[in-house]
Amino acid sequence: MSKVLLGFLAGAAAGALAGILLAPDSGENTRKKIAAKAGDWKNAAKDSFDGIVDGVKKAYAGAKEEVDEFGEKAKAKANSARSEIRNALG
C-alpha cells in the first residue's frame, strides 16, 4: 500500500513540476511556484509519515495488550496446575 501511495505522490509531483516549468511565466514567478509546491509536498509527506507512525504505535499498543493478557492467562493456568498437583500429592 505504501508503494502505491509513494508512486502516486511521485507522479503528482512530476506532473505538477512539469506544469510549472512549461507554463509561460517569468523566472521569479516560476521559482515562487516551485517553492510553494515544494512546501505542499513536504507537508503531504509529513502527514503521510505521521499517519504511518500513528498506525505503528496503535499496532504496538494492541500487540502489547494481547501479550500482557496472554501472560496473565498463562500465569493463572500455571498457578492452577500447581495447586492441582499439590492437592493430588498432599
mmCIF file with all atom_site columns, C-alpha atoms in Angstrom:
data_model
loop_
_atom_site.group_PDB
_atom_site.id
_atom_site.type_symbol
_atom_site.label_atom_id
_atom_site.label_alt_id
_atom_site.label_comp_id
_atom_site.label_asym_id
_atom_site.label_entity_id
_atom_site.label_seq_id
_atom_site.pdbx_PDB_ins_code
_atom_site.Cartn_x
_atom_site.Cartn_y
_atom_site.Cartn_z
_atom_site.occupancy
_atom_site.B_iso_or_equiv
_atom_site.pdbx_formal_charge
_atom_site.auth_seq_id
_atom_site.auth_comp_id
_atom_site.auth_asym_id
_atom_site.auth_atom_id
_atom_site.pdbx_PDB_model_num
ATOM 1  C CA . MET A 1 1  ? 0.000  0.000   0.000   1.00 0.00 ? 1  MET A CA 1
ATOM 2  C CA . SER A 1 2  ? 2.794  2.432   0.812   1.00 0.00 ? 2  SER A CA 1
ATOM 3  C CA . LYS A 1 3  ? 4.416  1.784   -2.573  1.00 0.00 ? 3  LYS A CA 1
ATOM 4  C CA . VAL A 1 4  ? 1.194  2.794   -4.284  1.00 0.00 ? 4  VAL A CA 1
ATOM 5  C CA . LEU A 1 5  ? 0.998  5.977   -2.210  1.00 0.00 ? 5  LEU A CA 1
ATOM 6  C CA . LEU A 1 6  ? 4.651  6.768   -2.917  1.00 0.00 ? 6  LEU A CA 1
ATOM 7  C CA . GLY A 1 7  ? 4.131  6.173   -6.637  1.00 0.00 ? 7  GLY A CA 1
ATOM 8  C CA . PHE A 1 8  ? 1.073  8.396   -6.642  1.00 0.00 ? 8  PHE A CA 1
ATOM 9  C CA . LEU A 1 9  ? 2.914  11.188  -4.841  1.00 0.00 ? 9  LEU A CA 1
ATOM 10 C CA . ALA A 1 10 ? 5.897  10.910  -7.182  1.00 0.00 ? 10 ALA A CA 1
ATOM 11 C CA . GLY A 1 11 ? 3.636  11.042  -10.236 1.00 0.00 ? 11 GLY A CA 1
ATOM 12 C CA . ALA A 1 12 ? 1.730  14.023  -8.882  1.00 0.00 ? 12 ALA A CA 1
ATOM 13 C CA . ALA A 1 13 ? 4.985  15.795  -8.086  1.00 0.00 ? 13 ALA A CA 1
ATOM 14 C CA . ALA A 1 14 ? 6.396  15.159  -11.547 1.00 0.00 ? 14 ALA A CA 1
ATOM 15 C CA . GLY A 1 15 ? 3.187  16.346  -13.211 1.00 0.00 ? 15 GLY A CA 1
ATOM 16 C CA . ALA A 1 16 ? 2.994  19.495  -11.112 1.00 0.00 ? 16 ALA A CA 1
ATOM 17 C CA . LEU A 1 17 ? 6.657  20.308  -11.720 1.00 0.00 ? 17 LEU A CA 1
ATOM 18 C CA . ALA A 1 18 ? 6.288  19.789  -15.464 1.00 0.00 ? 18 ALA A CA 1
ATOM 19 C CA . GLY A 1 19 ? 3.225  22.038  -15.486 1.00 0.00 ? 19 GLY A CA 1
ATOM 20 C CA . ILE A 1 20 ? 5.049  24.775  -13.633 1.00 0.00 ? 20 ILE A CA 1
ATOM 21 C CA . LEU A 1 21 ? 8.191  24.580  -15.755 1.00 0.00 ? 21 LEU A CA 1
ATOM 22 C CA . LEU A 1 22 ? 6.340  24.528  -19.060 1.00 0.00 ? 22 LEU A CA 1
ATOM 23 C CA . ALA A 1 23 ? 3.912  27.343  -18.201 1.00 0.00 ? 23 ALA A CA 1
ATOM 24 C CA . PRO A 1 24 ? 4.738  30.682  -19.786 1.00 0.00 ? 24 PRO A CA 1
ATOM 25 C CA . ASP A 1 25 ? 5.724  32.760  -16.764 1.00 0.00 ? 25 ASP A CA 1
ATOM 26 C CA . SER A 1 26 ? 8.686  34.786  -15.537 1.00 0.00 ? 26 SER A CA 1
ATOM 27 C CA . GLY A 1 27 ? 11.574 33.067  -13.757 1.00 0.00 ? 27 GLY A CA 1
ATOM 28 C CA . GLU A 1 28 ? 10.744 34.751  -10.478 1.00 0.00 ? 28 GLU A CA 1
ATOM 29 C CA . ASN A 1 29 ? 7.128  33.579  -10.560 1.00 0.00 ? 29 ASN A CA 1
ATOM 30 C CA . THR A 1 30 ? 8.213  30.094  -11.565 1.00 0.00 ? 30 THR A CA 1
ATOM 31 C CA . ARG A 1 31 ? 10.633 29.909  -8.628  1.00 0.00 ? 31 ARG A CA 1
ATOM 32 C CA . LYS A 1 32 ? 7.875  31.067  -6.264  1.00 0.00 ? 32 LYS A CA 1
ATOM 33 C CA . LYS A 1 33 ? 5.513  28.423  -7.606  1.00 0.00 ? 33 LYS A CA 1
ATOM 34 C CA . ILE A 1 34 ? 8.159  25.715  -7.245  1.00 0.00 ? 34 ILE A CA 1
ATOM 35 C CA . ALA A 1 35 ? 8.891  26.813  -3.672  1.00 0.00 ? 35 ALA A CA 1
ATOM 36 C CA . ALA A 1 36 ? 5.171  26.775  -2.832  1.00 0.00 ? 36 ALA A CA 1
ATOM 37 C CA . LYS A 1 37 ? 4.701  23.307  -4.342  1.00 0.00 ? 37 LYS A CA 1
ATOM 38 C CA . ALA A 1 38 ? 7.774  22.024  -2.520  1.00 0.00 ? 38 ALA A CA 1
ATOM 39 C CA . GLY A 1 39 ? 6.234  23.200  0.734   1.00 0.00 ? 39 GLY A CA 1
ATOM 40 C CA . ASP A 1 40 ? 2.977  21.458  -0.138  1.00 0.00 ? 40 ASP A CA 1
ATOM 41 C CA . TRP A 1 41 ? 4.814  18.219  -0.924  1.00 0.00 ? 41 TRP A CA 1
ATOM 42 C CA . LYS A 1 42 ? 6.798  18.469  2.287   1.00 0.00 ? 42 LYS A CA 1
ATOM 43 C CA . ASN A 1 43 ? 3.586  18.859  4.290   1.00 0.00 ? 43 ASN A CA 1
ATOM 44 C CA . ALA A 1 44 ? 1.918  15.979  2.450   1.00 0.00 ? 44 ALA A CA 1
ATOM 45 C CA . ALA A 1 45 ? 4.926  13.726  3.074   1.00 0.00 ? 45 ALA A CA 1
ATOM 46 C CA . LYS A 1 46 ? 4.981  14.709  6.749   1.00 0.00 ? 46 LYS A CA 1
ATOM 47 C CA . ASP A 1 47 ? 1.268  13.990  7.098   1.00 0.00 ? 47 ASP A CA 1
ATOM 48 C CA . SER A 1 48 ? 1.722  10.580  5.449   1.00 0.00 ? 48 SER A CA 1
ATOM 49 C CA . PHE A 1 49 ? 4.681  9.771   7.687   1.00 0.00 ? 49 PHE A CA 1
ATOM 50 C CA . ASP A 1 50 ? 2.758  10.876  10.789  1.00 0.00 ? 50 ASP A CA 1
ATOM 51 C CA . GLY A 1 51 ? -0.109 8.601   9.747   1.00 0.00 ? 51 GLY A CA 1
ATOM 52 C CA . ILE A 1 52 ? 2.253  5.665   9.385   1.00 0.00 ? 52 ILE A CA 1
ATOM 53 C CA . VAL A 1 53 ? 3.838  6.371   12.775  1.00 0.00 ? 53 VAL A CA 1
ATOM 54 C CA . ASP A 1 54 ? 0.403  6.565   14.409  1.00 0.00 ? 54 ASP A CA 1
ATOM 55 C CA . GLY A 1 55 ? -0.550 3.249   12.818  1.00 0.00 ? 55 GLY A CA 1
ATOM 56 C CA . VAL A 1 56 ? 2.622  1.593   14.089  1.00 0.00 ? 56 VAL A CA 1
ATOM 57 C CA . LYS A 1 57 ? 2.041  2.980   17.590  1.00 0.00 ? 57 LYS A CA 1
ATOM 58 C CA . LYS A 1 58 ? -1.529 1.646   17.626  1.00 0.00 ? 58 LYS A CA 1
ATOM 59 C CA . ALA A 1 59 ? -0.408 -1.754  16.369  1.00 0.00 ? 59 ALA A CA 1
ATOM 60 C CA . TYR A 1 60 ? 2.332  -1.895  19.038  1.00 0.00 ? 60 TYR A CA 1
ATOM 61 C CA . ALA A 1 61 ? -0.129 -0.934  21.784  1.00 0.00 ? 61 ALA A CA 1
ATOM 62 C CA . GLY A 1 62 ? -2.597 -3.584  20.633  1.00 0.00 ? 62 GLY A CA 1
ATOM 63 C CA . ALA A 1 63 ? 0.079  -6.260  20.420  1.00 0.00 ? 63 ALA A CA 1
ATOM 64 C CA . LYS A 1 64 ? 1.451  -5.323  23.853  1.00 0.00 ? 64 LYS A CA 1
ATOM 65 C CA . GLU A 1 65 ? -2.015 -5.568  25.349  1.00 0.00 ? 65 GLU A CA 1
ATOM 66 C CA . GLU A 1 66 ? -2.528 -9.010  23.816  1.00 0.00 ? 66 GLU A CA 1
ATOM 67 C CA . VAL A 1 67 ? 0.859  -10.221 25.061  1.00 0.00 ? 67 VAL A CA 1
ATOM 68 C CA . ASP A 1 68 ? 0.143  -8.921  28.565  1.00 0.00 ? 68 ASP A CA 1
ATOM 69 C CA . GLU A 1 69 ? -3.247 -10.637 28.554  1.00 0.00 ? 69 GLU A CA 1
ATOM 70 C CA . PHE A 1 70 ? -1.698 -13.876 27.315  1.00 0.00 ? 70 PHE A CA 1
ATOM 71 C CA . GLY A 1 71 ? 0.926  -13.678 30.065  1.00 0.00 ? 71 GLY A CA 1
ATOM 72 C CA . GLU A 1 72 ? -1.713 -13.188 32.751  1.00 0.00 ? 72 GLU A CA 1
ATOM 73 C CA . LYS A 1 73 ? -3.699 -16.172 31.479  1.00 0.00 ? 73 LYS A CA 1
ATOM 74 C CA . ALA A 1 74 ? -0.556 -18.309 31.387  1.00 0.00 ? 74 ALA A CA 1
ATOM 75 C CA . LYS A 1 75 ? 0.285  -17.353 34.992  1.00 0.00 ? 75 LYS A CA 1
ATOM 76 C CA . ALA A 1 76 ? -3.233 -18.202 36.118  1.00 0.00 ? 76 ALA A CA 1
ATOM 77 C CA . LYS A 1 77 ? -3.089 -21.597 34.399  1.00 0.00 ? 77 LYS A CA 1
ATOM 78 C CA . ALA A 1 78 ? 0.346  -22.329 35.869  1.00 0.00 ? 78 ALA A CA 1
ATOM 79 C CA . ASN A 1 79 ? -0.864 -21.423 39.358  1.00 0.00 ? 79 ASN A CA 1
ATOM 80 C CA . SER A 1 80 ? -3.963 -23.581 38.902  1.00 0.00 ? 80 SER A CA 1
ATOM 81 C CA . ALA A 1 81 ? -1.844 -26.515 37.720  1.00 0.00 ? 81 ALA A CA 1
ATOM 82 C CA . ARG A 1 82 ? 0.482  -26.075 40.720  1.00 0.00 ? 82 ARG A CA 1
ATOM 83 C CA . SER A 1 83 ? -2.474 -26.124 43.083  1.00 0.00 ? 83 SER A CA 1
ATOM 84 C CA . GLU A 1 84 ? -3.890 -29.251 41.472  1.00 0.00 ? 84 GLU A CA 1
ATOM 85 C CA . ILE A 1 85 ? -0.523 -31.015 41.757  1.00 0.00 ? 85 ILE A CA 1
ATOM 86 C CA . ARG A 1 86 ? -0.188 -30.017 45.419  1.00 0.00 ? 86 ARG A CA 1
ATOM 87 C CA . ASN A 1 87 ? -3.700 -31.257 46.147  1.00 0.00 ? 87 ASN A CA 1
ATOM 88 C CA . ALA A 1 88 ? -3.033 -34.534 44.344  1.00 0.00 ? 88 ALA A CA 1
ATOM 89 C CA . LEU A 1 89 ? 0.250  -35.116 46.234  1.00 0.00 ? 89 LEU A CA 1
ATOM 90 C CA . GLY A 1 90 ? -0.789 -33.865 49.623  1.00 0.00 ? 90 GLY A CA 1
#
